[in-house]
PDB file of C-alpha atoms and ligand atoms in Angstrom:
ATOM      1  CA  MET A  72      29.381  74.137 108.387  1.00  0.00           C
ATOM      2  CA  THR A  73      30.780  77.304 110.099  1.00  0.00           C
ATOM      3  CA  THR A  74      31.045  77.265 113.847  1.00  0.00           C
ATOM      4  CA  GLU A  75      30.329  80.628 115.382  1.00  0.00           C
ATOM      5  CA  ARG A  76      33.106  81.653 117.691  1.00  0.00           C
ATOM      6  CA  LEU A  77      31.524  82.246 121.190  1.00  0.00           C
ATOM      7  CA  VAL A  78      33.960  80.746 123.765  1.00  0.00           C
ATOM      8  CA  THR A  79      37.289  80.992 121.862  1.00  0.00           C
ATOM      9  CA  LYS A  80      39.255  83.658 120.245  1.00  0.00           C
ATOM     10  CA  LEU A  81      41.522  83.239 117.149  1.00  0.00           C
ATOM     11  CA  ASP A  82      43.845  86.033 116.387  1.00  0.00           C
ATOM     12  CA  HIS A  83      46.135  86.031 113.524  1.00  0.00           C
ATOM     13  CA  GLU A  84      49.424  87.830 114.082  1.00  0.00           C
ATOM     14  CA  GLY A  85      51.413  87.364 110.807  1.00  0.00           C
ATOM     15  CA  PRO A  86      53.221  83.883 110.886  1.00  0.00           C
ATOM     16  CA  ILE A  87      51.831  83.179 114.345  1.00  0.00           C
ATOM     17  CA  SER A  88      48.005  82.499 115.252  1.00  0.00           C
ATOM     18  CA  VAL A  89      46.921  82.425 118.876  1.00  0.00           C
ATOM     19  CA  LEU A  90      43.963  80.300 119.962  1.00  0.00           C
ATOM     20  CA  THR A  91      42.461  81.522 123.350  1.00  0.00           C
ATOM     21  CA  ILE A  92      39.895  79.351 125.214  1.00  0.00           C
ATOM     22  CA  HIS A  93      37.663  82.071 126.448  1.00  0.00           C
ATOM     23  CA  ARG A  94      35.124  81.142 129.264  1.00  0.00           C
ATOM     24  CA  PRO A  95      36.945  82.749 132.087  1.00  0.00           C
ATOM     25  CA  ASP A  96      33.905  82.516 134.378  1.00  0.00           C
ATOM     26  CA  LYS A  97      34.055  78.551 134.200  1.00  0.00           C
ATOM     27  CA  LEU A  98      37.813  78.558 134.313  1.00  0.00           C
ATOM     28  CA  ASN A  99      37.765  77.840 130.419  1.00  0.00           C
ATOM     29  CA  ALA A 100      36.206  74.358 130.922  1.00  0.00           C
ATOM     30  CA  LEU A 101      35.542  72.515 127.738  1.00  0.00           C
ATOM     31  CA  ASN A 102      31.950  72.217 126.909  1.00  0.00           C
ATOM     32  CA  ARG A 103      30.526  70.920 123.660  1.00  0.00           C
ATOM     33  CA  GLN A 104      30.661  74.489 122.121  1.00  0.00           C
ATOM     34  CA  VAL A 105      34.574  74.918 123.066  1.00  0.00           C
ATOM     35  CA  ILE A 106      35.160  71.597 121.613  1.00  0.00           C
ATOM     36  CA  ALA A 107      33.428  72.330 118.208  1.00  0.00           C
ATOM     37  CA  GLU A 108      35.410  75.607 118.249  1.00  0.00           C
ATOM     38  CA  ILE A 109      38.607  74.035 118.707  1.00  0.00           C
ATOM     39  CA  THR A 110      37.930  71.774 115.893  1.00  0.00           C
ATOM     40  CA  ALA A 111      36.953  74.724 113.630  1.00  0.00           C
ATOM     41  CA  ALA A 112      40.001  76.741 114.649  1.00  0.00           C
ATOM     42  CA  ALA A 113      42.281  73.958 113.620  1.00  0.00           C
ATOM     43  CA  GLU A 114      40.517  73.782 110.260  1.00  0.00           C
ATOM     44  CA  GLU A 115      40.805  77.497 109.832  1.00  0.00           C
ATOM     45  CA  VAL A 116      44.554  77.685 110.695  1.00  0.00           C
ATOM     46  CA  TRP A 117      45.239  74.697 108.415  1.00  0.00           C
ATOM     47  CA  HIS A 118      43.540  76.626 105.413  1.00  0.00           C
ATOM     48  CA  ARG A 119      45.013  80.001 106.222  1.00  0.00           C
ATOM     49  CA  PRO A 120      48.096  80.802 104.146  1.00  0.00           C
ATOM     50  CA  GLY A 121      51.170  82.160 105.913  1.00  0.00           C
ATOM     51  CA  VAL A 122      50.691  80.706 109.293  1.00  0.00           C
ATOM     52  CA  HIS A 123      53.558  78.925 110.636  1.00  0.00           C
ATOM     53  CA  VAL A 124      52.869  78.388 114.334  1.00  0.00           C
ATOM     54  CA  LEU A 125      49.835  78.009 116.591  1.00  0.00           C
ATOM     55  CA  VAL A 126      49.958  79.195 120.278  1.00  0.00           C
ATOM     56  CA  VAL A 127      47.032  77.833 122.433  1.00  0.00           C
ATOM     57  CA  THR A 128      46.375  79.458 125.806  1.00  0.00           C
ATOM     58  CA  GLY A 129      43.410  80.342 128.109  1.00  0.00           C
ATOM     59  CA  ALA A 130      41.651  83.526 129.126  1.00  0.00           C
ATOM     60  CA  GLY A 131      42.360  85.229 132.300  1.00  0.00           C
ATOM     61  CA  ASP A 132      45.286  84.795 134.771  1.00  0.00           C
ATOM     62  CA  LYS A 133      43.862  81.790 136.681  1.00  0.00           C
ATOM     63  CA  SER A 134      43.143  79.072 134.217  1.00  0.00           C
ATOM     64  CA  PHE A 135      44.305  77.390 130.897  1.00  0.00           C
ATOM     65  CA  VAL A 136      41.498  75.142 130.992  1.00  0.00           C
ATOM     66  CA  ALA A 137      40.213  73.421 134.257  1.00  0.00           C
ATOM     67  CA  GLY A 138      38.838  70.336 132.438  1.00  0.00           C
ATOM     68  CA  ALA A 139      35.825  69.080 130.483  1.00  0.00           C
ATOM     69  CA  ASP A 140      32.741  70.821 131.753  1.00  0.00           C
ATOM     70  CA  ILE A 141      31.611  68.771 134.743  1.00  0.00           C
ATOM     71  CA  ALA A 142      28.077  70.395 134.842  1.00  0.00           C
ATOM     72  CA  GLU A 143      27.538  69.299 131.082  1.00  0.00           C
ATOM     73  CA  MET A 144      28.931  65.829 131.740  1.00  0.00           C
ATOM     74  CA  ARG A 145      26.953  65.161 135.037  1.00  0.00           C
ATOM     75  CA  ASP A 146      23.632  63.794 133.407  1.00  0.00           C
ATOM     76  CA  MET A 147      25.210  62.165 130.535  1.00  0.00           C
ATOM     77  CA  ARG A 148      24.389  58.696 129.621  1.00  0.00           C
ATOM     78  CA  LEU A 149      26.840  56.192 128.092  1.00  0.00           C
ATOM     79  CA  GLU A 150      26.110  57.179 124.574  1.00  0.00           C
ATOM     80  CA  ASP A 151      26.308  60.727 125.281  1.00  0.00           C
ATOM     81  CA  ALA A 152      29.685  60.217 126.975  1.00  0.00           C
ATOM     82  CA  ARG A 153      31.077  58.245 124.080  1.00  0.00           C
ATOM     83  CA  ALA A 154      29.921  61.023 121.549  1.00  0.00           C
ATOM     84  CA  PHE A 155      31.470  63.511 123.904  1.00  0.00           C
ATOM     85  CA  ALA A 156      34.813  61.778 124.301  1.00  0.00           C
ATOM     86  CA  ARG A 157      34.959  61.152 120.468  1.00  0.00           C
ATOM     87  CA  ALA A 158      34.217  65.011 119.733  1.00  0.00           C
ATOM     88  CA  GLY A 159      36.967  65.869 122.251  1.00  0.00           C
ATOM     89  CA  HIS A 160      39.328  63.344 120.742  1.00  0.00           C
ATOM     90  CA  ALA A 161      38.512  64.629 117.200  1.00  0.00           C
ATOM     91  CA  ALA A 162      39.198  68.323 118.284  1.00  0.00           C
ATOM     92  CA  LEU A 163      42.604  67.438 119.740  1.00  0.00           C
ATOM     93  CA  ASP A 164      43.524  65.119 116.953  1.00  0.00           C
ATOM     94  CA  ALA A 165      42.776  68.101 114.504  1.00  0.00           C
ATOM     95  CA  LEU A 166      45.165  70.261 116.583  1.00  0.00           C
ATOM     96  CA  GLU A 167      47.868  67.522 116.833  1.00  0.00           C
ATOM     97  CA  ALA A 168      47.663  66.781 113.146  1.00  0.00           C
ATOM     98  CA  LEU A 169      48.118  70.407 111.978  1.00  0.00           C
ATOM     99  CA  PRO A 170      51.182  70.505 109.695  1.00  0.00           C
ATOM    100  CA  ILE A 171      52.551  73.461 111.790  1.00  0.00           C
ATOM    101  CA  PRO A 172      53.948  73.365 115.419  1.00  0.00           C
ATOM    102  CA  VAL A 173      51.540  74.071 118.252  1.00  0.00           C
ATOM    103  CA  ILE A 174      52.671  75.443 121.488  1.00  0.00           C
ATOM    104  CA  ALA A 175      50.693  75.421 124.554  1.00  0.00           C
ATOM    105  CA  ALA A 176      51.173  78.301 126.788  1.00  0.00           C
ATOM    106  CA  VAL A 177      49.635  77.141 130.122  1.00  0.00           C
ATOM    107  CA  ASN A 178      48.866  80.063 132.177  1.00  0.00           C
ATOM    108  CA  GLY A 179      47.095  78.530 135.123  1.00  0.00           C
ATOM    109  CA  PHE A 180      44.919  75.304 135.769  1.00  0.00           C
ATOM    110  CA  ALA A 181      45.502  72.587 133.177  1.00  0.00           C
ATOM    111  CA  LEU A 182      43.431  69.863 134.726  1.00  0.00           C
ATOM    112  CA  GLY A 183      41.773  66.832 133.047  1.00  0.00           C
ATOM    113  CA  GLY A 184      40.683  68.084 129.490  1.00  0.00           C
ATOM    114  CA  GLY A 185      43.002  71.038 130.092  1.00  0.00           C
ATOM    115  CA  CYS A 186      46.076  68.762 130.555  1.00  0.00           C
ATOM    116  CA  GLU A 187      44.880  66.740 127.582  1.00  0.00           C
ATOM    117  CA  LEU A 188      44.593  69.902 125.442  1.00  0.00           C
ATOM    118  CA  ALA A 189      48.169  70.943 126.285  1.00  0.00           C
ATOM    119  CA  LEU A 190      49.318  67.303 125.461  1.00  0.00           C
ATOM    120  CA  ALA A 191      47.783  67.396 122.004  1.00  0.00           C
ATOM    121  CA  CYS A 192      50.305  70.430 121.381  1.00  0.00           C
ATOM    122  CA  ASP A 193      53.771  69.843 120.244  1.00  0.00           C
ATOM    123  CA  PHE A 194      55.307  71.221 123.578  1.00  0.00           C
ATOM    124  CA  ILE A 195      54.158  73.092 126.527  1.00  0.00           C
ATOM    125  CA  TYR A 196      55.385  76.282 128.030  1.00  0.00           C
ATOM    126  CA  ALA A 197      54.162  77.066 131.493  1.00  0.00           C
ATOM    127  CA  SER A 198      53.564  79.990 133.781  1.00  0.00           C
ATOM    128  CA  GLU A 199      54.947  79.473 137.323  1.00  0.00           C
ATOM    129  CA  LYS A 200      51.369  79.505 138.448  1.00  0.00           C
ATOM    130  CA  ALA A 201      50.353  76.600 136.190  1.00  0.00           C
ATOM    131  CA  LYS A 202      48.984  73.445 137.820  1.00  0.00           C
ATOM    132  CA  PHE A 203      48.573  70.219 135.910  1.00  0.00           C
ATOM    133  CA  GLY A 204      46.642  66.971 136.632  1.00  0.00           C
ATOM    134  CA  GLN A 205      44.227  64.275 135.617  1.00  0.00           C
ATOM    135  CA  PRO A 206      41.657  64.421 138.436  1.00  0.00           C
ATOM    136  CA  GLU A 207      38.862  62.504 136.695  1.00  0.00           C
ATOM    137  CA  VAL A 208      39.179  59.516 139.123  1.00  0.00           C
ATOM    138  CA  LYS A 209      37.996  62.039 141.804  1.00  0.00           C
ATOM    139  CA  LEU A 210      34.795  62.333 139.744  1.00  0.00           C
ATOM    140  CA  GLY A 211      34.502  58.483 139.229  1.00  0.00           C
ATOM    141  CA  VAL A 212      35.581  58.663 135.651  1.00  0.00           C
ATOM    142  CA  ILE A 213      38.821  58.151 133.754  1.00  0.00           C
ATOM    143  CA  PRO A 214      40.487  60.786 131.312  1.00  0.00           C
ATOM    144  CA  GLY A 215      38.387  60.822 128.110  1.00  0.00           C
ATOM    145  CA  PHE A 216      40.379  63.162 125.800  1.00  0.00           C
ATOM    146  CA  GLY A 217      43.617  61.273 125.457  1.00  0.00           C
ATOM    147  CA  GLY A 218      45.061  61.544 129.005  1.00  0.00           C
ATOM    148  CA  THR A 219      45.630  58.017 129.613  1.00  0.00           C
ATOM    149  CA  GLN A 220      47.329  57.652 126.267  1.00  0.00           C
ATOM    150  CA  ARG A 221      49.225  60.984 125.372  1.00  0.00           C
ATOM    151  CA  LEU A 222      50.483  61.493 129.030  1.00  0.00           C
ATOM    152  CA  LEU A 223      52.241  58.280 129.250  1.00  0.00           C
ATOM    153  CA  ARG A 224      53.902  58.865 125.855  1.00  0.00           C
ATOM    154  CA  ARG A 225      54.902  62.289 127.151  1.00  0.00           C
ATOM    155  CA  VAL A 226      56.098  61.575 130.717  1.00  0.00           C
ATOM    156  CA  GLY A 227      56.469  57.728 130.822  1.00  0.00           C
ATOM    157  CA  ASN A 228      54.230  54.897 132.025  1.00  0.00           C
ATOM    158  CA  ALA A 229      54.988  55.054 135.698  1.00  0.00           C
ATOM    159  CA  MET A 230      54.540  58.753 136.140  1.00  0.00           C
ATOM    160  CA  ALA A 231      51.444  58.784 133.904  1.00  0.00           C
ATOM    161  CA  ARG A 232      49.937  55.794 135.984  1.00  0.00           C
ATOM    162  CA  GLU A 233      50.608  57.762 139.209  1.00  0.00           C
ATOM    163  CA  LEU A 234      49.067  60.884 137.996  1.00  0.00           C
ATOM    164  CA  VAL A 235      45.967  59.131 136.566  1.00  0.00           C
ATOM    165  CA  MET A 236      45.401  56.871 139.498  1.00  0.00           C
ATOM    166  CA  THR A 237      45.905  59.455 142.220  1.00  0.00           C
ATOM    167  CA  GLY A 238      44.192  62.449 140.551  1.00  0.00           C
ATOM    168  CA  ALA A 239      47.175  64.486 142.013  1.00  0.00           C
ATOM    169  CA  MET A 240      47.620  68.061 140.978  1.00  0.00           C
ATOM    170  CA  ILE A 241      51.231  69.006 140.393  1.00  0.00           C
ATOM    171  CA  GLY A 242      52.935  72.430 139.995  1.00  0.00           C
ATOM    172  CA  ALA A 243      54.798  73.917 137.083  1.00  0.00           C
ATOM    173  CA  GLU A 244      58.268  73.003 138.506  1.00  0.00           C
ATOM    174  CA  GLU A 245      57.237  69.425 139.185  1.00  0.00           C
ATOM    175  CA  ALA A 246      55.675  69.270 135.581  1.00  0.00           C
ATOM    176  CA  HIS A 247      59.000  70.478 134.264  1.00  0.00           C
ATOM    177  CA  ARG A 248      61.048  67.926 136.279  1.00  0.00           C
ATOM    178  CA  ILE A 249      58.953  65.090 134.900  1.00  0.00           C
ATOM    179  CA  GLY A 250      59.350  66.411 131.320  1.00  0.00           C
ATOM    180  CA  LEU A 251      55.633  67.372 130.799  1.00  0.00           C
ATOM    181  CA  VAL A 252      56.622  71.119 130.531  1.00  0.00           C
ATOM    182  CA  ASN A 253      59.613  72.296 128.455  1.00  0.00           C
ATOM    183  CA  LYS A 254      60.092  75.688 130.193  1.00  0.00           C
ATOM    184  CA  VAL A 255      58.618  77.649 133.204  1.00  0.00           C
ATOM    185  CA  PHE A 256      58.182  81.476 133.006  1.00  0.00           C
ATOM    186  CA  ALA A 257      56.955  84.294 135.140  1.00  0.00           C
ATOM    187  CA  ALA A 258      53.351  84.639 134.552  1.00  0.00           C
ATOM    188  CA  ASP A 259      53.778  87.961 132.874  1.00  0.00           C
ATOM    189  CA  GLN A 260      56.432  86.692 130.495  1.00  0.00           C
ATOM    190  CA  LEU A 261      54.724  83.380 129.278  1.00  0.00           C
ATOM    191  CA  MET A 262      53.092  84.830 126.197  1.00  0.00           C
ATOM    192  CA  ASP A 263      56.116  86.839 125.121  1.00  0.00           C
ATOM    193  CA  ALA A 264      58.239  83.701 125.444  1.00  0.00           C
ATOM    194  CA  ALA A 265      55.689  81.554 123.486  1.00  0.00           C
ATOM    195  CA  ARG A 266      55.795  84.138 120.755  1.00  0.00           C
ATOM    196  CA  ALA A 267      59.384  84.493 120.662  1.00  0.00           C
ATOM    197  CA  THR A 268      59.836  80.749 120.139  1.00  0.00           C
ATOM    198  CA  ALA A 269      57.081  80.700 117.814  1.00  0.00           C
ATOM    199  CA  LYS A 270      58.918  83.392 115.793  1.00  0.00           C
ATOM    200  CA  THR A 271      62.124  81.320 115.863  1.00  0.00           C
ATOM    201  CA  ILE A 272      60.301  78.445 114.409  1.00  0.00           C
ATOM    202  CA  ALA A 273      58.603  80.530 111.870  1.00  0.00           C
ATOM    203  CA  SER A 274      61.932  81.756 110.510  1.00  0.00           C
ATOM    204  CA  MET A 275      63.053  78.027 109.756  1.00  0.00           C
ATOM    205  CA  GLY A 276      62.521  76.221 106.591  1.00  0.00           C
ATOM    206  CA  PRO A 277      58.770  75.705 106.723  1.00  0.00           C
ATOM    207  CA  LEU A 278      58.824  72.362 104.665  1.00  0.00           C
ATOM    208  CA  ALA A 279      61.554  71.229 107.078  1.00  0.00           C
ATOM    209  CA  VAL A 280      59.705  72.057 110.066  1.00  0.00           C
ATOM    210  CA  ALA A 281      56.411  70.416 108.873  1.00  0.00           C
ATOM    211  CA  GLU A 282      58.352  67.242 107.763  1.00  0.00           C
ATOM    212  CA  ALA A 283      60.077  67.186 111.156  1.00  0.00           C
ATOM    213  CA  LYS A 284      56.634  67.229 112.956  1.00  0.00           C
ATOM    214  CA  LYS A 285      55.229  64.595 110.624  1.00  0.00           C
ATOM    215  CA  VAL A 286      58.060  62.230 111.046  1.00  0.00           C
ATOM    216  CA  MET A 287      58.193  62.723 114.775  1.00  0.00           C
ATOM    217  CA  ARG A 288      54.445  62.342 115.104  1.00  0.00           C
ATOM    218  CA  GLU A 289      54.254  59.308 112.909  1.00  0.00           C
ATOM    219  CA  GLY A 290      57.267  57.615 114.306  1.00  0.00           C
ATOM    220  CA  GLU A 291      56.024  57.676 117.916  1.00  0.00           C
ATOM    221  CA  GLY A 292      55.128  54.218 119.001  1.00  0.00           C
ATOM    222  CA  ARG A 293      56.671  52.475 116.093  1.00  0.00           C
ATOM    223  CA  LEU A 294      59.682  50.175 116.379  1.00  0.00           C
ATOM    224  CA  LEU A 295      62.884  52.238 116.033  1.00  0.00           C
ATOM    225  CA  LYS A 296      63.747  50.471 112.880  1.00  0.00           C
ATOM    226  CA  ASP A 297      60.354  51.310 111.313  1.00  0.00           C
ATOM    227  CA  ALA A 298      60.541  54.881 112.604  1.00  0.00           C
ATOM    228  CA  ASN A 299      64.006  55.447 111.160  1.00  0.00           C
ATOM    229  CA  VAL A 300      62.523  54.533 107.687  1.00  0.00           C
ATOM    230  CA  LEU A 301      60.310  57.452 107.979  1.00  0.00           C
ATOM    231  CA  GLU A 302      63.094  59.709 108.839  1.00  0.00           C
ATOM    232  CA  ILE A 303      65.222  58.638 106.014  1.00  0.00           C
ATOM    233  CA  GLU A 304      62.299  59.213 103.670  1.00  0.00           C
ATOM    234  CA  GLY A 305      61.416  62.518 105.292  1.00  0.00           C
ATOM    235  CA  PHE A 306      64.931  63.679 105.000  1.00  0.00           C
ATOM    236  CA  ALA A 307      65.248  62.749 101.435  1.00  0.00           C
ATOM    237  CA  GLY A 308      61.806  64.270 100.648  1.00  0.00           C
ATOM    238  CA  CYS A 309      63.326  67.661 101.773  1.00  0.00           C
ATOM    239  CA  PHE A 310      65.814  67.504  98.862  1.00  0.00           C
ATOM    240  CA  GLU A 311      65.165  69.052  95.637  1.00  0.00           C
ATOM    241  CA  THR A 312      62.837  71.640  97.384  1.00  0.00           C
ATOM    242  CA  GLU A 313      63.466  75.462  97.079  1.00  0.00           C
ATOM    243  CA  ASP A 314      63.806  75.371 101.027  1.00  0.00           C
ATOM    244  CA  GLN A 315      66.665  72.961 100.828  1.00  0.00           C
ATOM    245  CA  LYS A 316      68.430  74.690  97.956  1.00  0.00           C
ATOM    246  CA  GLU A 317      68.141  78.130  99.615  1.00  0.00           C
ATOM    247  CA  GLY A 318      68.979  76.853 103.139  1.00  0.00           C
ATOM    248  CA  MET A 319      72.222  75.198 102.045  1.00  0.00           C
ATOM    249  CA  GLN A 320      73.202  78.019  99.392  1.00  0.00           C
ATOM    250  CA  ALA A 321      72.552  80.772 102.052  1.00  0.00           C
ATOM    251  CA  PHE A 322      74.892  78.725 104.404  1.00  0.00           C
ATOM    252  CA  LEU A 323      77.809  78.559 101.914  1.00  0.00           C
ATOM    253  CA  GLU A 324      77.238  82.054 100.823  1.00  0.00           C
ATOM    254  CA  ARG A 325      77.216  83.163 104.597  1.00  0.00           C
ATOM    255  CA  ARG A 326      73.907  85.140 104.348  1.00  0.00           C
ATOM    256  CA  SER A 327      70.561  84.349 106.091  1.00  0.00           C
ATOM    257  CA  PRO A 328      68.297  82.155 104.043  1.00  0.00           C
ATOM    258  CA  SER A 329      65.129  83.536 102.549  1.00  0.00           C
ATOM    259  CA  PHE A 330      62.670  80.728 102.582  1.00  0.00           C
ATOM    260  CA  GLY A 331      59.570  80.828 100.348  1.00  0.00           C
ATOM    261  CA  ARG A 332      56.321  81.333 102.578  1.00  0.00           C
ATOM    262  CA  ALA A 333      53.007  80.171 101.524  1.00  0.00           C
TER     263      ALA A 333
HETATM  264  N1  COA B 558      33.578  72.300 134.718  1.00  0.00           N
HETATM  265  C1  COA B 558      32.552  72.944 134.901  1.00  0.00           C
HETATM  266  N2  COA B 558      32.895  74.089 135.679  1.00  0.00           N
HETATM  267  C2  COA B 558      33.991  74.336 136.119  1.00  0.00           C
HETATM  268  C3  COA B 558      35.084  73.449 135.918  1.00  0.00           C
HETATM  269  C4  COA B 558      34.840  72.341 135.275  1.00  0.00           C
HETATM  270  N3  COA B 558      35.850  71.376 134.910  1.00  0.00           N
HETATM  271  N4  COA B 558      36.103  73.942 136.716  1.00  0.00           N
HETATM  272  C5  COA B 558      35.737  75.071 137.260  1.00  0.00           C
HETATM  273  N5  COA B 558      34.517  75.343 136.919  1.00  0.00           N
HETATM  274  C6  COA B 558      33.542  76.340 137.350  1.00  0.00           C
HETATM  275  C7  COA B 558      33.207  76.320 138.697  1.00  0.00           C
HETATM  276  O1  COA B 558      31.965  75.434 138.818  1.00  0.00           O
HETATM  277  C8  COA B 558      32.795  77.921 139.097  1.00  0.00           C
HETATM  278  O2  COA B 558      31.589  78.098 138.613  1.00  0.00           O
HETATM  279  P1  COA B 558      30.509  78.986 139.469  1.00  0.00           P
HETATM  280  O3  COA B 558      31.261  80.230 139.784  1.00  0.00           O
HETATM  281  O4  COA B 558      29.451  79.232 138.430  1.00  0.00           O
HETATM  282  O5  COA B 558      30.153  78.043 140.601  1.00  0.00           O
HETATM  283  C9  COA B 558      33.954  78.498 138.441  1.00  0.00           C
HETATM  284  O6  COA B 558      34.349  77.684 137.254  1.00  0.00           O
HETATM  285  C10 COA B 558      35.115  78.893 139.186  1.00  0.00           C
HETATM  286  O7  COA B 558      35.587  77.679 139.740  1.00  0.00           O
HETATM  287  P2  COA B 558      35.834  77.503 141.445  1.00  0.00           P
HETATM  288  O8  COA B 558      35.770  75.998 141.701  1.00  0.00           O
HETATM  289  O9  COA B 558      34.839  78.380 142.196  1.00  0.00           O
HETATM  290  O10 COA B 558      37.301  77.999 141.543  1.00  0.00           O
HETATM  291  P3  COA B 558      38.330  77.608 142.626  1.00  0.00           P
HETATM  292  O11 COA B 558      39.521  78.642 142.400  1.00  0.00           O
HETATM  293  O12 COA B 558      37.802  77.556 143.932  1.00  0.00           O
HETATM  294  O13 COA B 558      38.984  76.108 142.186  1.00  0.00           O
HETATM  295  C11 COA B 558      39.804  74.459 140.740  1.00  0.00           C
HETATM  296  C12 COA B 558      39.653  75.925 140.989  1.00  0.00           C
HETATM  297  C13 COA B 558      40.413  74.435 139.334  1.00  0.00           C
HETATM  298  C14 COA B 558      40.705  73.866 141.677  1.00  0.00           C
HETATM  299  C15 COA B 558      38.217  73.924 140.881  1.00  0.00           C
HETATM  300  O14 COA B 558      37.470  74.834 139.963  1.00  0.00           O
HETATM  301  C16 COA B 558      38.142  72.448 140.306  1.00  0.00           C
HETATM  302  O15 COA B 558      38.656  71.589 140.856  1.00  0.00           O
HETATM  303  N6  COA B 558      37.696  72.328 139.016  1.00  0.00           N
HETATM  304  C17 COA B 558      37.390  71.052 138.319  1.00  0.00           C
HETATM  305  C18 COA B 558      38.720  70.403 138.001  1.00  0.00           C
HETATM  306  C19 COA B 558      38.412  68.965 137.461  1.00  0.00           C
HETATM  307  O16 COA B 558      37.994  68.149 138.023  1.00  0.00           O
HETATM  308  N7  COA B 558      38.629  68.893 136.118  1.00  0.00           N
HETATM  309  C20 COA B 558      38.500  67.561 135.419  1.00  0.00           C
HETATM  310  C21 COA B 558      37.195  67.428 134.829  1.00  0.00           C
HETATM  311  S1  COA B 558      37.038  66.148 134.038  1.00  0.00           S
END
């Protein structure tokens, strides 16, 4: 099934793709259509040869994503809500499971589903205007797209509980301080910074980057001894690949490596 792209944009810029959530009049709120398009975009990026990093951002200068669409949710019954949460989880799982790094470039409000979308990315760069929060309790519900789970894995249990239970909104600097955001940039430099980091990653051994992501993702939540077994296997699995031969040979010959690109 093909999903028509009505409320997102997917631009391919050589090794980098940029997914923009595009409902600026509703601060890019996630309705069913946006969610379906995120899932479809993840699928497209997965199958497109030569894409090495995905950047996710929001249209306009005010909002990344201001949450799941409250107008769409207002009249949902229990079964509708379950299906909506499942679709949201499926979309964010699809992004998270991509074999390439995904960078969230948070340019404004990242509330509720917006914070959850950012959390499904490998790491977050933020504009100094960004605001983060899980305000669902103010609406009489809890986060439904991973906020109660991914947030605590990212910032720790106590901070996640405080954010989810108070519904508080925090600025970019506070988000940086608690480890939710990797770096904060002036608003007009955010996308350049995300693209620059994406290019750096895209110049690394692609099999190694994919393996690093896989091992870190799968190791999260496991006992250290079990997670370390994943690392041993992942490390060994890099050997006897063209990337490993080229990367090490290039170092020893004092030249830049030339990695094979899909
Ligand atoms: N769902 C649906 N529509 C939303 C939305 C959401 N999560 N967030 C914003 N919008 C819509 C508003 O209804 C408004 O639409 P309208 O112009 O047709 O009335 C438009 O986006 C602009 O939002 P507005 O509230 O006027 O902007 P603001 O600058 O005054 O406030 C926010 C910005 C982000 C503080 C405010 O929009 C807000 O609190 N949004 C909801 C955040 C939230 O609770 N998210 C979690 C949902 S589970």
